[in-house]
Tab-separated table of C-alpha atoms and ligand atoms in Angstrom:
chain	number	residue	atom	x	y	z
A	1	MET	CA	61.430	32.031	-107.389
A	2	ALA	CA	63.131	34.657	-105.286
A	3	ALA	CA	66.480	33.656	-103.771
A	4	ASN	CA	66.298	32.897	-100.059
A	5	LEU	CA	69.122	34.900	-98.491
A	6	LEU	CA	69.176	32.558	-95.471
A	7	ASP	CA	70.633	29.962	-97.850
A	8	PHE	CA	73.923	31.867	-98.092
A	9	ASP	CA	76.936	32.028	-95.850
A	10	LEU	CA	78.814	35.343	-96.169
A	11	GLU	CA	80.848	34.132	-99.155
A	12	GLY	CA	77.666	32.975	-100.895
A	13	LEU	CA	75.938	36.279	-100.199
A	14	ALA	CA	78.952	38.181	-101.531
A	15	ALA	CA	78.722	36.170	-104.773
A	16	PHE	CA	74.995	36.830	-104.966
A	17	CYS	CA	75.531	40.575	-104.450
A	18	ASP	CA	78.319	40.527	-107.009
A	19	GLY	CA	75.763	39.178	-109.485
A	20	LEU	CA	73.652	42.252	-108.734
A	21	GLY	CA	76.652	44.507	-109.328
A	22	GLU	CA	77.078	45.248	-105.626
A	23	LYS	CA	80.363	45.426	-103.733
A	24	ARG	CA	81.326	43.001	-100.995
A	25	PHE	CA	80.819	45.439	-98.135
A	26	ARG	CA	77.156	45.682	-99.168
A	27	ALA	CA	76.872	41.929	-98.727
A	28	THR	CA	78.344	42.263	-95.237
A	29	GLN	CA	75.857	45.003	-94.375
A	30	LEU	CA	72.981	42.916	-95.679
A	31	TYR	CA	74.199	39.820	-93.806
A	32	ARG	CA	74.400	41.782	-90.563
A	33	TRP	CA	70.912	43.163	-91.032
A	34	ILE	CA	69.560	39.660	-91.500
A	35	HIS	CA	71.442	37.717	-88.852
A	36	GLN	CA	72.411	40.299	-86.251
A	37	LYS	CA	69.237	42.364	-86.344
A	38	GLY	CA	66.776	39.729	-87.475
A	39	ALA	CA	65.502	41.853	-90.333
A	40	GLY	CA	63.464	40.114	-93.009
A	41	ASP	CA	62.125	43.186	-94.723
A	42	PHE	CA	64.530	44.993	-97.063
A	43	ALA	CA	62.642	48.276	-96.682
A	44	ALA	CA	63.812	48.438	-93.044
A	45	MET	CA	67.524	48.214	-93.967
A	46	SER	CA	68.035	51.928	-93.705
A	47	ASP	CA	71.737	52.179	-94.573
A	48	LEU	CA	71.348	50.361	-97.903
A	49	ALA	CA	70.705	52.506	-100.982
A	50	LYS	CA	67.027	52.761	-101.882
A	51	SER	CA	67.764	51.353	-105.353
A	52	LEU	CA	69.379	48.252	-103.821
A	53	ARG	CA	66.464	47.746	-101.443
A	54	THR	CA	64.050	47.902	-104.365
A	55	LYS	CA	66.158	45.474	-106.382
A	56	LEU	CA	66.409	43.047	-103.472
A	57	ALA	CA	62.655	43.118	-102.940
A	58	GLU	CA	62.262	41.938	-106.545
A	59	VAL	CA	64.800	39.113	-106.591
A	60	ALA	CA	65.295	37.968	-103.004
A	61	GLU	CA	63.607	37.227	-99.716
A	62	VAL	CA	64.436	36.098	-96.182
A	63	ARG	CA	62.357	32.995	-95.678
A	64	ALA	CA	62.416	30.701	-92.640
A	65	LEU	CA	60.123	27.676	-92.382
A	66	PRO	CA	56.461	28.459	-91.638
A	67	LEU	CA	55.720	28.138	-87.937
A	68	ILE	CA	53.003	25.672	-86.946
A	69	SER	CA	53.075	25.989	-83.184
A	70	GLU	CA	54.987	27.126	-80.112
A	71	HIS	CA	54.916	25.343	-76.746
A	72	VAL	CA	56.541	26.671	-73.621
A	73	SER	CA	57.270	24.140	-70.891
A	74	THR	CA	56.997	24.853	-67.193
A	75	ASP	CA	60.812	24.736	-67.036
A	76	GLY	CA	61.104	27.408	-69.761
A	77	THR	CA	62.043	24.971	-72.509
A	78	THR	CA	60.384	26.173	-75.712
A	79	LYS	CA	59.507	23.971	-78.642
A	80	TRP	CA	58.624	25.262	-82.089
A	81	LEU	CA	57.109	23.056	-84.745
A	82	PHE	CA	57.771	24.085	-88.363
A	83	ASP	CA	56.007	23.020	-91.527
A	84	VAL	CA	58.246	21.332	-94.103
A	85	GLY	CA	55.427	20.519	-96.516
A	86	HIS	CA	53.577	17.336	-97.461
A	87	GLY	CA	52.172	16.990	-93.965
A	88	ASN	CA	55.642	16.822	-92.375
A	89	ALA	CA	57.128	18.919	-89.609
A	90	VAL	CA	60.453	19.483	-87.857
A	91	GLU	CA	61.141	20.801	-84.399
A	92	THR	CA	63.498	23.268	-82.811
A	93	VAL	CA	63.926	23.356	-79.046
A	94	PHE	CA	65.305	26.161	-76.871
A	95	ILE	CA	66.695	25.062	-73.508
A	96	PRO	CA	67.405	27.910	-71.083
A	97	GLU	CA	70.004	27.250	-68.396
A	98	ALA	CA	71.433	29.473	-65.693
A	99	ASP	CA	74.607	30.274	-67.601
A	100	ARG	CA	73.580	29.811	-71.225
A	101	GLY	CA	70.824	29.301	-73.762
A	102	THR	CA	70.986	26.263	-75.999
A	103	LEU	CA	69.138	25.746	-79.260
A	104	CYS	CA	68.613	22.212	-80.513
A	105	VAL	CA	68.353	22.382	-84.305
A	106	SER	CA	66.997	19.875	-86.850
A	107	SER	CA	68.833	19.024	-90.054
A	108	GLN	CA	66.372	16.736	-91.855
A	109	ALA	CA	62.659	15.949	-91.881
A	110	GLY	CA	62.807	12.393	-90.562
A	111	CYS	CA	66.002	10.357	-90.723
A	112	ALA	CA	67.205	7.475	-92.851
A	113	VAL	CA	69.562	5.959	-90.265
A	114	GLY	CA	66.782	4.194	-88.407
A	115	CYS	CA	68.237	3.812	-84.903
A	116	ARG	CA	66.236	1.345	-82.826
A	117	PHE	CA	65.490	3.733	-79.963
A	118	CYS	CA	64.735	6.925	-81.920
A	119	SER	CA	61.257	7.988	-82.907
A	120	THR	CA	62.618	10.122	-85.760
A	121	GLY	CA	64.340	7.006	-87.074
A	122	HIS	CA	61.092	5.062	-86.833
A	123	GLN	CA	59.314	7.693	-88.916
A	124	GLY	CA	61.661	7.248	-91.865
A	125	PHE	CA	63.219	9.888	-94.084
A	126	SER	CA	61.174	12.641	-95.712
A	127	ARG	CA	63.666	15.189	-96.991
A	128	ASN	CA	66.819	17.161	-96.337
A	129	LEU	CA	66.423	20.683	-95.008
A	130	THR	CA	68.043	23.470	-97.020
A	131	THR	CA	70.750	25.692	-95.519
A	132	GLY	CA	68.143	28.430	-95.105
A	133	GLU	CA	65.807	26.045	-93.297
A	134	ILE	CA	68.586	24.982	-90.916
A	135	VAL	CA	69.985	28.419	-90.136
A	136	GLY	CA	66.452	29.844	-90.292
A	137	GLN	CA	65.679	27.933	-87.072
A	138	LEU	CA	68.386	29.953	-85.305
A	139	TRP	CA	67.382	33.191	-87.047
A	140	PHE	CA	63.770	32.729	-85.984
A	141	ALA	CA	64.470	31.548	-82.423
A	142	GLU	CA	67.182	34.091	-81.591
A	143	HIS	CA	65.159	37.105	-82.666
A	144	ARG	CA	61.870	35.865	-81.285
A	145	LEU	CA	63.511	35.192	-77.915
A	146	ARG	CA	65.258	38.573	-77.894
A	147	ARG	CA	61.856	40.189	-78.289
A	148	SER	CA	60.000	37.987	-75.802
A	149	LEU	CA	62.781	38.186	-73.193
A	150	GLY	CA	63.146	41.929	-73.761
A	151	LEU	CA	66.910	41.703	-74.344
A	152	ALA	CA	68.915	44.846	-74.977
A	153	GLU	CA	70.644	45.480	-78.313
A	154	GLY	CA	73.767	43.340	-78.497
A	155	GLU	CA	72.542	40.820	-75.907
A	156	ARG	CA	71.876	37.387	-77.248
A	157	ALA	CA	69.466	34.679	-76.194
A	158	ILE	CA	71.275	31.712	-77.739
A	159	ASP	CA	74.975	31.096	-77.275
A	160	ASN	CA	75.074	27.374	-77.823
A	161	VAL	CA	73.751	25.381	-80.781
A	162	VAL	CA	73.527	21.602	-80.880
A	163	MET	CA	72.627	19.773	-84.082
A	164	MET	CA	70.650	17.245	-82.074
A	165	GLY	CA	67.138	17.760	-83.380
A	166	MET	CA	65.640	15.617	-86.084
A	167	GLY	CA	67.887	14.045	-88.666
A	168	GLU	CA	71.480	13.020	-89.192
A	169	PRO	CA	73.356	16.270	-89.927
A	170	LEU	CA	76.230	14.532	-91.711
A	171	GLN	CA	73.765	12.987	-94.175
A	172	ASN	CA	72.833	16.527	-95.195
A	173	TYR	CA	76.375	17.787	-95.405
A	174	ALA	CA	76.136	20.235	-98.321
A	175	ALA	CA	73.377	22.202	-96.592
A	176	LEU	CA	74.881	21.844	-93.119
A	177	VAL	CA	78.279	23.447	-93.696
A	178	PRO	CA	77.116	26.906	-94.905
A	179	ALA	CA	74.603	26.928	-92.034
A	180	LEU	CA	77.431	26.238	-89.549
A	181	ARG	CA	79.522	28.995	-91.138
A	182	THR	CA	76.759	31.535	-90.579
A	183	MET	CA	76.435	30.396	-86.955
A	184	LEU	CA	80.178	31.002	-86.484
A	185	ASP	CA	80.672	34.129	-88.603
A	186	ASP	CA	81.338	37.306	-86.628
A	187	HIS	CA	79.003	39.131	-88.998
A	188	GLY	CA	76.413	36.378	-88.439
A	189	TYR	CA	75.780	34.910	-84.969
A	190	GLY	CA	79.422	34.939	-83.878
A	191	LEU	CA	79.108	31.697	-81.907
A	192	SER	CA	82.259	30.071	-80.636
A	193	ARG	CA	83.309	26.861	-82.422
A	194	ARG	CA	83.268	25.184	-79.042
A	195	ARG	CA	79.618	26.067	-78.684
A	196	VAL	CA	78.377	24.718	-81.950
A	197	THR	CA	78.099	20.946	-81.756
A	198	VAL	CA	77.435	18.500	-84.547
A	199	SER	CA	75.991	15.282	-83.199
A	200	THR	CA	76.319	12.254	-85.442
A	201	SER	CA	75.444	8.603	-85.339
A	202	GLY	CA	78.960	8.107	-86.697
A	203	MET	CA	79.484	8.613	-90.427
A	204	VAL	CA	83.210	8.050	-90.645
A	205	THR	CA	84.017	9.661	-94.008
A	206	MET	CA	81.876	12.690	-93.224
A	207	ILE	CA	83.557	13.214	-89.845
A	208	ASP	CA	86.806	13.482	-91.803
A	209	ARG	CA	85.274	16.007	-94.184
A	210	LEU	CA	83.882	18.126	-91.364
A	211	ARG	CA	87.344	18.163	-89.833
A	212	GLU	CA	88.664	19.778	-93.024
A	213	ASP	CA	85.745	22.063	-93.867
A	214	CYS	CA	84.359	23.353	-90.593
A	215	PRO	CA	85.673	21.781	-87.393
A	216	VAL	CA	83.179	22.464	-84.619
A	217	ALA	CA	82.593	20.501	-81.413
A	218	LEU	CA	81.793	16.855	-82.106
A	219	ALA	CA	79.358	14.562	-80.336
A	220	VAL	CA	79.152	10.938	-81.404
A	221	SER	CA	76.155	8.816	-80.509
A	222	LEU	CA	77.913	5.649	-79.416
A	223	HIS	CA	75.311	3.684	-77.414
A	224	ALA	CA	77.321	0.462	-77.255
A	225	PRO	CA	80.869	-0.708	-76.534
A	226	ASN	CA	81.066	-3.423	-79.188
A	227	ASP	CA	80.034	-3.961	-82.796
A	228	ALA	CA	77.488	-6.711	-82.100
A	229	LEU	CA	75.372	-4.458	-79.917
A	230	ARG	CA	75.996	-1.260	-81.877
A	231	ASP	CA	75.064	-2.952	-85.167
A	232	ALA	CA	71.666	-3.738	-83.663
A	233	LEU	CA	71.066	-0.260	-82.247
A	234	VAL	CA	72.620	2.004	-84.898
A	235	PRO	CA	72.303	0.278	-88.291
A	236	LEU	CA	74.981	2.330	-90.031
A	237	ASN	CA	77.570	0.831	-87.690
A	238	ARG	CA	77.531	-2.247	-89.936
A	239	LYS	CA	79.268	-0.211	-92.637
A	240	ASP	CA	82.414	0.930	-90.840
A	241	GLY	CA	82.329	-0.493	-87.320
A	242	ILE	CA	83.462	0.999	-84.028
A	243	GLU	CA	87.198	0.836	-84.630
A	244	ALA	CA	86.979	2.994	-87.764
A	245	LEU	CA	84.642	5.360	-85.924
A	246	LEU	CA	87.036	5.826	-82.992
A	247	ASP	CA	89.886	6.301	-85.412
A	248	ALA	CA	87.962	9.135	-87.116
A	249	CYS	CA	87.244	10.690	-83.699
A	250	VAL	CA	90.942	10.735	-82.827
A	251	ARG	CA	91.807	12.255	-86.231
A	252	TYR	CA	89.101	14.872	-85.720
A	253	LEU	CA	90.596	16.012	-82.444
A	254	ASP	CA	93.708	17.546	-83.917
A	255	LYS	CA	91.557	20.154	-85.691
A	256	ALA	CA	88.681	20.336	-83.204
A	257	PRO	CA	88.021	23.323	-80.954
A	258	ARG	CA	87.866	21.013	-77.936
A	259	ASP	CA	90.373	18.376	-76.956
A	260	PHE	CA	87.779	15.663	-76.388
A	261	VAL	CA	84.861	14.029	-78.168
A	262	THR	CA	81.528	13.785	-76.389
A	263	PHE	CA	80.070	10.309	-76.580
A	264	GLU	CA	76.331	10.156	-76.166
A	265	TYR	CA	74.942	6.960	-74.759
A	266	CYS	CA	71.200	6.373	-74.602
A	267	MET	CA	70.420	4.191	-71.566
A	268	LEU	CA	68.110	1.331	-72.539
A	269	ASP	CA	66.780	-0.977	-69.865
A	270	GLY	CA	68.368	-4.434	-70.094
A	271	VAL	CA	69.962	-3.672	-73.472
A	272	ASN	CA	73.108	-1.573	-73.002
A	273	ASP	CA	73.088	-0.527	-69.344
A	274	THR	CA	74.881	-3.212	-67.299
A	275	PRO	CA	78.073	-2.643	-65.269
A	276	GLU	CA	79.818	-5.220	-67.508
A	277	LEU	CA	79.108	-3.069	-70.547
A	278	ALA	CA	80.283	0.028	-68.669
A	279	HIS	CA	83.603	-1.748	-68.007
A	280	GLU	CA	83.785	-2.768	-71.655
A	281	LEU	CA	83.223	0.876	-72.611
A	282	VAL	CA	86.107	1.959	-70.384
A	283	GLN	CA	88.329	-0.589	-72.096
A	284	LEU	CA	87.141	0.565	-75.490
A	285	VAL	CA	87.992	4.230	-75.018
A	286	SER	CA	91.245	3.458	-73.265
A	287	GLY	CA	92.415	1.364	-76.199
A	288	GLN	CA	92.226	-2.020	-74.479
A	289	ALA	CA	89.170	-3.567	-76.141
A	290	PRO	CA	89.561	-5.581	-79.376
A	291	ALA	CA	87.771	-2.840	-81.344
A	292	SER	CA	90.194	-0.159	-80.173
A	293	ARG	CA	93.614	-1.758	-79.660
A	294	ARG	CA	94.930	-0.228	-82.838
A	295	VAL	CA	93.352	3.184	-82.175
A	296	GLY	CA	94.549	3.623	-78.602
A	297	ARG	CA	93.044	5.977	-76.062
A	298	VAL	CA	90.258	8.303	-77.191
A	299	PRO	CA	90.079	11.559	-75.166
A	300	CYS	CA	86.377	11.790	-74.401
A	301	LYS	CA	83.530	12.686	-72.110
A	302	PHE	CA	80.335	10.706	-71.757
A	303	ASN	CA	76.829	12.040	-71.720
A	304	LEU	CA	74.355	9.386	-70.593
A	305	ILE	CA	70.870	10.075	-71.947
A	306	PRO	CA	67.911	8.520	-70.153
A	307	PHE	CA	65.893	6.896	-72.945
A	308	ASN	CA	62.662	8.701	-73.785
A	309	PRO	CA	60.267	5.885	-74.490
A	310	PHE	CA	57.736	5.812	-77.299
A	311	PRO	CA	55.386	2.866	-77.839
A	312	ALA	CA	56.676	1.614	-81.212
A	313	SER	CA	60.192	1.119	-79.818
A	314	GLY	CA	59.317	-1.723	-77.470
A	315	LEU	CA	62.160	-0.447	-75.243
A	316	LYS	CA	62.226	0.921	-71.713
A	317	ARG	CA	64.231	3.573	-69.891
A	318	SER	CA	66.950	2.244	-67.589
A	319	PRO	CA	66.104	2.650	-63.908
A	320	ARG	CA	67.850	5.613	-62.291
A	321	GLU	CA	70.063	3.430	-60.038
A	322	ARG	CA	71.400	1.570	-63.054
A	323	VAL	CA	72.231	4.826	-64.845
A	324	LEU	CA	74.039	6.043	-61.715
A	325	ALA	CA	75.953	2.768	-61.370
A	326	PHE	CA	76.954	2.913	-65.041
A	327	ALA	CA	78.137	6.507	-64.655
A	328	GLN	CA	80.128	5.515	-61.561
A	329	VAL	CA	82.118	2.882	-63.470
A	330	LEU	CA	83.089	5.467	-66.090
A	331	GLN	CA	83.892	8.095	-63.485
A	332	ASP	CA	86.009	5.665	-61.456
A	333	ALA	CA	88.075	5.165	-64.595
A	334	GLY	CA	88.661	8.927	-64.761
A	335	ILE	CA	86.178	9.653	-67.565
A	336	VAL	CA	84.097	12.791	-67.086
A	337	THR	CA	80.493	11.620	-67.248
A	338	THR	CA	77.262	13.562	-67.110
A	339	ILE	CA	73.695	12.348	-67.032
A	340	ARG	CA	71.445	14.426	-69.231
A	341	LYS	CA	68.589	16.109	-67.451
A	342	THR	CA	65.339	15.561	-69.244
A	343	ARG	CA	63.899	18.917	-70.099
A	344	GLY	CA	60.563	19.882	-71.539
A	345	ASP	CA	58.999	16.508	-70.718
A	346	ASP	CA	55.558	18.094	-70.448
A	347	ILE	CA	55.697	19.322	-74.050
A	348	ASP	CA	57.359	16.240	-75.584
A	349	ALA	CA	60.501	18.214	-76.332
A	350	ALA	CA	62.901	15.589	-75.029
A	351	CYS	CA	65.448	13.830	-77.224
A	352	GLY	CA	64.062	11.398	-79.713
A	353	GLN	CA	60.476	12.500	-79.166
A	354	LEU	CA	60.517	15.227	-81.735
A	355	ALA	CA	57.752	15.992	-84.231
A	356	GLY	CA	55.513	13.073	-83.520
A	357	GLU	CA	53.316	14.291	-86.350
A	358	VAL	CA	55.788	13.643	-89.123
A	359	GLN	CA	54.327	11.242	-91.585
A	360	ASP	CA	56.202	8.339	-92.988
A	361	ARG	CA	56.769	8.618	-96.745
A	362	THR	CA	59.261	5.848	-97.170
A	363	GLY	CA	57.898	2.699	-95.621
A	364	ALA	CA	60.674	2.802	-93.037
A	365	PRO	CA	58.582	1.430	-90.155
A	366	ALA	CA	57.899	-1.683	-92.212
A	367	ARG	CA	61.585	-1.986	-93.050
A	368	LEU	CA	62.505	-1.501	-89.425
A	369	ALA	CA	60.024	-4.113	-88.318
A	370	ARG	CA	61.526	-6.578	-90.770
A	371	ARG	CA	65.023	-5.693	-89.673
A	372	ARG	CA	64.094	-6.274	-86.064
A	373	GLU	CA	62.902	-9.774	-86.831
A	374	LEU	CA	66.230	-10.517	-88.444
A	375	ILE	CA	68.479	-8.897	-85.857
A	376	PRO	CA	67.166	-9.286	-82.360
A	377	ILE	CA	68.580	-6.750	-79.940
A	378	ALA	CA	71.505	-8.320	-78.115
A	379	VAL	CA	70.827	-8.965	-74.467
A	380	ALA	CA	73.034	-6.859	-72.216
A	381	GLY	CA	76.278	-8.607	-71.426
A	382	ALA	CA	75.993	-11.075	-74.292
A	383	ALA	CA	78.431	-9.094	-76.383
A	384	ARG	CA	80.463	-10.681	-79.114
B	401	SAH	N1	71.335	12.046	-85.760
B	401	SAH	C1	72.189	12.607	-84.787
B	401	SAH	C2	71.606	13.808	-84.085
B	401	SAH	C3	70.142	13.748	-83.730
B	401	SAH	S1	69.695	12.627	-82.461
B	401	SAH	C4	72.646	11.560	-83.799
B	401	SAH	O1	72.112	10.450	-83.816
B	401	SAH	O2	73.554	11.854	-83.023
B	401	SAH	C5	70.316	13.468	-81.018
B	401	SAH	C6	70.555	12.547	-79.842
B	401	SAH	O3	69.316	12.058	-79.316
B	401	SAH	C7	71.388	11.341	-80.193
B	401	SAH	O4	72.421	11.136	-79.262
B	401	SAH	C8	70.390	10.220	-80.113
B	401	SAH	O5	71.017	9.017	-79.822
B	401	SAH	C9	69.465	10.680	-79.014
B	401	SAH	N2	68.164	10.017	-79.021
B	401	SAH	C10	67.464	9.589	-80.075
B	401	SAH	N3	66.313	9.002	-79.691
B	401	SAH	C11	66.293	9.066	-78.341
B	401	SAH	C12	65.358	8.662	-77.349
B	401	SAH	N4	64.209	8.079	-77.676
B	401	SAH	N5	65.655	8.884	-76.063
B	401	SAH	C13	66.809	9.514	-75.727
B	401	SAH	N6	67.722	9.925	-76.608
B	401	SAH	C14	67.465	9.709	-77.912
B	402	SF4	FE1	68.683	9.486	-87.062
B	402	SF4	FE2	70.063	10.310	-84.901
B	402	SF4	FE3	67.582	9.279	-84.669
B	402	SF4	FE4	69.621	7.694	-85.306
B	402	SF4	S1	69.361	8.805	-83.374
B	402	SF4	S2	67.591	7.700	-86.287
B	402	SF4	S3	70.822	9.042	-86.598
B	402	SF4	S4	68.130	11.151	-85.695
């Protein structure tokens, strides 16, 4: 099968070109054609020798995932559904804002982490995306938007990427890192490290690896201030616990492009949204709670996400006043706190609602149902 050139970061493409007997600067030219100009057809790459173009057409291709559908919301949010085979799909969402354009990218079809409140988690894990399938979402979206928005040469549509679509990016690490490198590379998309965010449910060892290999902005999906509650909401917390997670966050910060970690906190009615838990959270990140005494203060911001309900979750969104009260407690303690606006509601593009069509191939819903019988969700305030 022909090599997919979207699978390579610049180093990888240079090695591939070397195998064809081509010099490194040819790889750079090719990389720029693909990522900066959105070219997928070698014949169009006019400054490459004809012989190279012919050779490339025989052994390589530029292949993003097949598009299934495109939905544009009344607020401009655009959702693309891509086919990943076997009846499964992943989604990519573009969120236009006054001062920037954000692309929310998927890293896996489904997810094995199985968070209680996440519809991707309820669907189970299907497969990892390849590097080309991850970066291909940006390649496709950037160049499609440039055309549809009529942008001039050199203007870009997307200047912010968040790995907050389907999947746990740090469970697909080998494919993720070259994709991030292409997002950052000046010959690729040239995005600032501060504007590429990996969001994770908190895989401690992988946070440490990312710190070494490709430190970009970090968002950690915290959702609870203590292990009892977090164990019930985010199953992988049982492996390392909150203290180890906070420790990894602090270590990450000395290499990170920003001097704070963003904690995401999904607001679930009656589960994790009381003022008592907000106070406990303040203690946690200021190094005063049992789980953080050793770690000390964690420089952070909070992003409160109104829960997007789906029937199988059995959970409800926190009322607006409770979200505001929770935010106030954090803000009063000097922690910058934002409440995420829900965008693209009319096209189901909001967090945790992605790719409702993805089929389960792993029996995860049954496992989750069993797990739920064993570990009832802790009632707010009844923390250990
Ligand atoms: N696996 C990664 C990234 C994908 S999920 C992670 O968990 O961080 C991106 C964000 O959406 C996470 O913060 C997650 O907690 C949140 N999310 C998942 N399901 C949600 C839902 N139903 N409503 C609101 N936010 C949700
Ligand atoms: Fe996976 Fe993130 Fe959903 Fe948890 S919230 S199941 S880690 S995608």
